[in-house]
Amino acid sequence: MFTRDWVLTVIMMKNTESYDKCVTDMESRNARKANPIDMHVGMRVRMRRMLLGMSQEKLGELLGLTFQQVQKYEKGVNRIGASRLFDLSN
C-alpha cells in the first residue's frame, strides 16, 4: 500500500525535470540484456555456420529470415524458438 506522502511526492515530481530523469534511469535499468543461455546457443549456431562456410545471408535465405535476424540470434539478442532450432538442426 502506498503512503499519502509517497503519492504526493510522485504527483509533485511529475511536474519537474527530476521526474524525467528518474523515468529515464528506470528505463535504462530495465533494458534487455542478452541472456547467457541465448548467447551460448547463438555462439553454437555461429560456429556451425562458419564450419559449413556459410554466410549469415545464405543461412537467412534457407530459413526464410533476414541476415539481420540471423545476426541477432547469433549475438543472443533475440531468443531462438524451439521450432527454429529444429529447422537449424536439419
XYZ file of N, CA and C in Angstrom:
270
model
N 0.849 -1.163 0.000
C 0.000 0.000 0.000
C 0.902 1.237 0.000
N 0.526 2.217 -0.797
C 1.294 3.447 -0.900
C 0.874 4.414 0.202
N 1.853 5.107 0.740
C 1.531 6.113 1.746
C 1.121 7.404 1.057
N 0.443 8.253 1.795
C -0.021 9.526 1.243
C 1.158 10.392 0.815
N 2.208 10.411 1.629
C 3.398 11.224 1.304
C 4.046 10.750 0.006
N 4.090 9.449 -0.181
C 4.703 8.908 -1.404
C 3.916 9.342 -2.625
N 2.590 9.254 -2.541
C 1.732 9.646 -3.655
C 1.904 11.132 -3.960
N 1.936 11.967 -2.932
C 2.132 13.404 -3.142
C 3.495 13.691 -3.765
N 4.511 12.957 -3.351
C 5.842 13.142 -3.921
C 5.840 12.815 -5.402
N 5.191 11.734 -5.782
C 5.116 11.353 -7.191
C 4.369 12.412 -7.988
N 3.264 12.923 -7.455
C 2.488 13.949 -8.155
C 3.337 15.200 -8.352
N 4.077 15.613 -7.331
C 4.924 16.804 -7.443
C 6.078 16.569 -8.408
N 6.643 15.362 -8.405
C 7.783 15.062 -9.270
C 7.398 15.089 -10.741
N 6.157 14.746 -11.059
C 5.738 14.703 -12.454
C 5.868 16.053 -13.136
N 5.893 17.102 -12.354
C 5.986 18.445 -12.914
C 7.417 18.979 -12.913
N 8.386 18.124 -12.716
C 9.776 18.583 -12.643
C 10.658 17.803 -13.601
N 11.849 18.322 -13.815
C 12.833 17.639 -14.655
C 13.339 16.370 -13.987
N 13.338 16.343 -12.661
C 13.839 15.160 -11.960
C 12.957 13.945 -12.250
N 11.668 14.164 -12.533
C 10.785 13.057 -12.885
C 11.259 12.405 -14.178
N 11.569 13.237 -15.186
C 12.050 12.707 -16.464
C 13.338 11.924 -16.276
N 14.227 12.426 -15.421
C 15.495 11.735 -15.161
C 15.235 10.394 -14.481
N 14.324 10.353 -13.526
C 14.002 9.104 -12.834
C 13.427 8.079 -13.809
N 12.526 8.525 -14.693
C 11.922 7.614 -15.663
C 12.996 7.072 -16.596
N 13.893 7.942 -17.058
C 14.973 7.520 -17.949
C 15.884 6.520 -17.258
N 16.210 6.766 -15.992
C 17.062 5.846 -15.231
C 16.385 4.489 -15.071
N 15.085 4.485 -14.807
C 14.363 3.219 -14.649
C 14.322 2.459 -15.969
N 14.109 3.168 -17.074
C 14.056 2.505 -18.373
C 15.399 1.901 -18.735
N 16.491 2.597 -18.428
C 17.809 2.065 -18.763
C 18.138 0.838 -17.924
N 17.653 0.797 -16.688
C 17.893 -0.377 -15.858
C 17.089 -1.577 -16.342
N 15.947 -1.311 -16.970
C 15.091 -2.386 -17.461
C 15.428 -2.809 -18.885
N 16.445 -2.189 -19.476
C 16.826 -2.533 -20.846
C 17.194 -4.017 -20.905
N 16.766 -4.665 -21.974
C 17.006 -6.094 -22.108
C 18.476 -6.369 -22.359
N 19.009 -7.260 -21.563
C 20.377 -7.724 -21.764
C 20.300 -9.158 -22.265
N 21.282 -9.519 -23.063
C 21.293 -10.870 -23.624
C 21.413 -11.901 -22.502
N 20.576 -12.901 -22.551
C 20.607 -13.998 -21.595
C 21.813 -14.880 -21.921
N 22.587 -15.309 -20.921
C 23.764 -16.138 -21.193
C 23.459 -17.416 -21.974
N 22.306 -18.010 -21.748
C 21.948 -19.225 -22.484
C 21.688 -18.894 -23.944
N 20.971 -17.788 -24.193
C 20.720 -17.357 -25.569
C 22.029 -17.047 -26.282
N 22.971 -16.453 -25.557
C 24.284 -16.152 -26.143
C 25.019 -17.441 -26.494
N 24.949 -18.427 -25.611
C 25.628 -19.705 -25.851
C 25.035 -20.409 -27.073
N 23.707 -20.464 -27.141
C 23.050 -21.100 -28.287
C 23.440 -20.361 -29.565
N 23.430 -19.031 -29.525
C 23.813 -18.234 -30.679
C 25.241 -18.476 -31.115
N 26.145 -18.621 -30.137
C 27.551 -18.902 -30.476
C 27.686 -20.259 -31.158
N 26.895 -21.236 -30.704
C 26.942 -22.559 -31.328
C 26.400 -22.528 -32.754
N 25.350 -21.740 -32.979
C 24.806 -21.586 -34.333
C 25.860 -20.942 -35.229
N 26.503 -19.903 -34.711
C 27.538 -19.207 -35.484
C 28.706 -20.137 -35.811
N 29.131 -20.907 -34.809
C 30.247 -21.824 -35.013
C 29.923 -22.843 -36.111
N 28.727 -23.397 -36.049
C 28.323 -24.392 -37.049
C 28.215 -23.763 -38.442
N 27.649 -22.553 -38.493
C 27.521 -21.860 -39.773
C 28.883 -21.595 -40.379
N 29.823 -21.191 -39.557
C 31.169 -20.888 -40.059
C 31.897 -22.165 -40.482
N 31.683 -23.259 -39.735
C 32.300 -24.531 -40.121
C 31.804 -25.005 -41.486
N 30.558 -24.679 -41.796
C 29.989 -25.036 -43.089
C 30.360 -24.036 -44.181
N 31.042 -22.957 -43.793
C 31.437 -21.939 -44.757
C 30.247 -21.175 -45.318
N 29.251 -20.965 -44.481
C 28.011 -20.332 -44.923
C 27.934 -18.911 -44.386
N 27.416 -18.009 -45.185
C 27.239 -16.627 -44.739
C 25.925 -16.490 -43.961
N 25.824 -15.409 -43.206
C 24.571 -15.142 -42.496
C 23.436 -14.951 -43.499
N 23.753 -14.339 -44.613
C 22.743 -14.108 -45.643
C 22.215 -15.433 -46.200
N 23.119 -16.363 -46.472
C 22.724 -17.668 -47.016
C 21.887 -18.448 -46.000
N 22.314 -18.442 -44.739
C 21.547 -19.129 -43.697
C 20.166 -18.507 -43.567
N 20.121 -17.185 -43.622
C 18.831 -16.498 -43.562
C 17.910 -16.899 -44.693
N 18.461 -17.009 -45.902
C 17.658 -17.429 -47.054
C 17.088 -18.827 -46.844
N 17.924 -19.728 -46.345
C 17.475 -21.113 -46.125
C 16.366 -21.202 -45.078
N 16.408 -20.294 -44.093
C 15.426 -20.325 -43.009
C 14.262 -19.362 -43.236
N 14.350 -18.569 -44.301
C 13.309 -17.580 -44.549
C 13.410 -16.383 -43.635
N 14.642 -16.016 -43.291
C 14.907 -14.887 -42.407
C 15.820 -13.885 -43.089
N 15.935 -12.716 -42.491
C 16.922 -11.748 -42.972
C 18.255 -12.049 -42.298
N 19.340 -11.557 -42.901
C 20.637 -11.775 -42.262
C 20.705 -11.034 -40.934
N 19.932 -9.936 -40.800
C 19.920 -9.203 -39.530
C 19.337 -10.061 -38.407
N 18.298 -10.842 -38.731
C 17.706 -11.719 -37.716
C 18.684 -12.821 -37.326
N 19.385 -13.379 -38.308
C 20.404 -14.396 -38.020
C 21.469 -13.786 -37.106
N 21.857 -12.566 -37.404
C 22.868 -11.873 -36.603
C 22.383 -11.694 -35.161
N 21.124 -11.328 -34.971
C 20.565 -11.164 -33.631
C 20.528 -12.493 -32.884
N 20.183 -13.561 -33.594
C 20.207 -14.881 -32.972
C 21.618 -15.227 -32.515
N 22.600 -14.989 -33.375
C 23.979 -15.358 -33.060
C 24.540 -14.542 -31.901
N 24.087 -13.311 -31.749
C 24.559 -12.466 -30.644
C 23.791 -12.720 -29.355
N 22.678 -13.456 -29.456
C 21.872 -13.731 -28.267
C 20.904 -12.624 -27.938
N 20.766 -11.640 -28.815
C 19.838 -10.535 -28.576
C 18.403 -11.038 -28.667
N 18.122 -11.869 -29.667
C 16.808 -12.493 -29.821
C 16.923 -13.982 -29.510
N 15.921 -14.494 -28.845
C 15.896 -15.918 -28.485
C 15.428 -16.744 -29.676
N 16.073 -17.869 -29.889
C 15.696 -18.770 -30.969
C 14.639 -19.731 -30.433
N 13.488 -19.747 -31.084
C 12.396 -20.624 -30.664
C 12.708 -22.081 -30.944
N 11.966 -22.955 -30.307
C 12.194 -24.402 -30.449
C 12.007 -24.868 -31.883
N 10.992 -24.366 -32.558
C 10.754 -24.793 -33.939
C 11.872 -24.304 -34.859
N 12.405 -23.115 -34.577
C 13.509 -22.583 -35.376
C 14.780 -23.398 -35.111
N 14.997 -23.806 -33.877
C 16.142 -24.667 -33.569
C 16.040 -25.979 -34.308
N 14.830 -26.507 -34.394
C 14.623 -27.745 -35.147
C 14.955 -27.536 -36.606
N 14.521 -26.410 -37.183
C 14.855 -26.096 -38.587
C 16.365 -25.995 -38.773
N 17.043 -25.394 -37.809
C 18.501 -25.247 -37.902
C 19.217 -26.593 -37.825
N 18.631 -27.548 -37.122
C 19.308 -28.835 -36.926
C 19.266 -29.716 -38.171
N 18.434 -29.403 -39.119
C 18.309 -30.227 -40.329
C 19.139 -29.689 -41.460
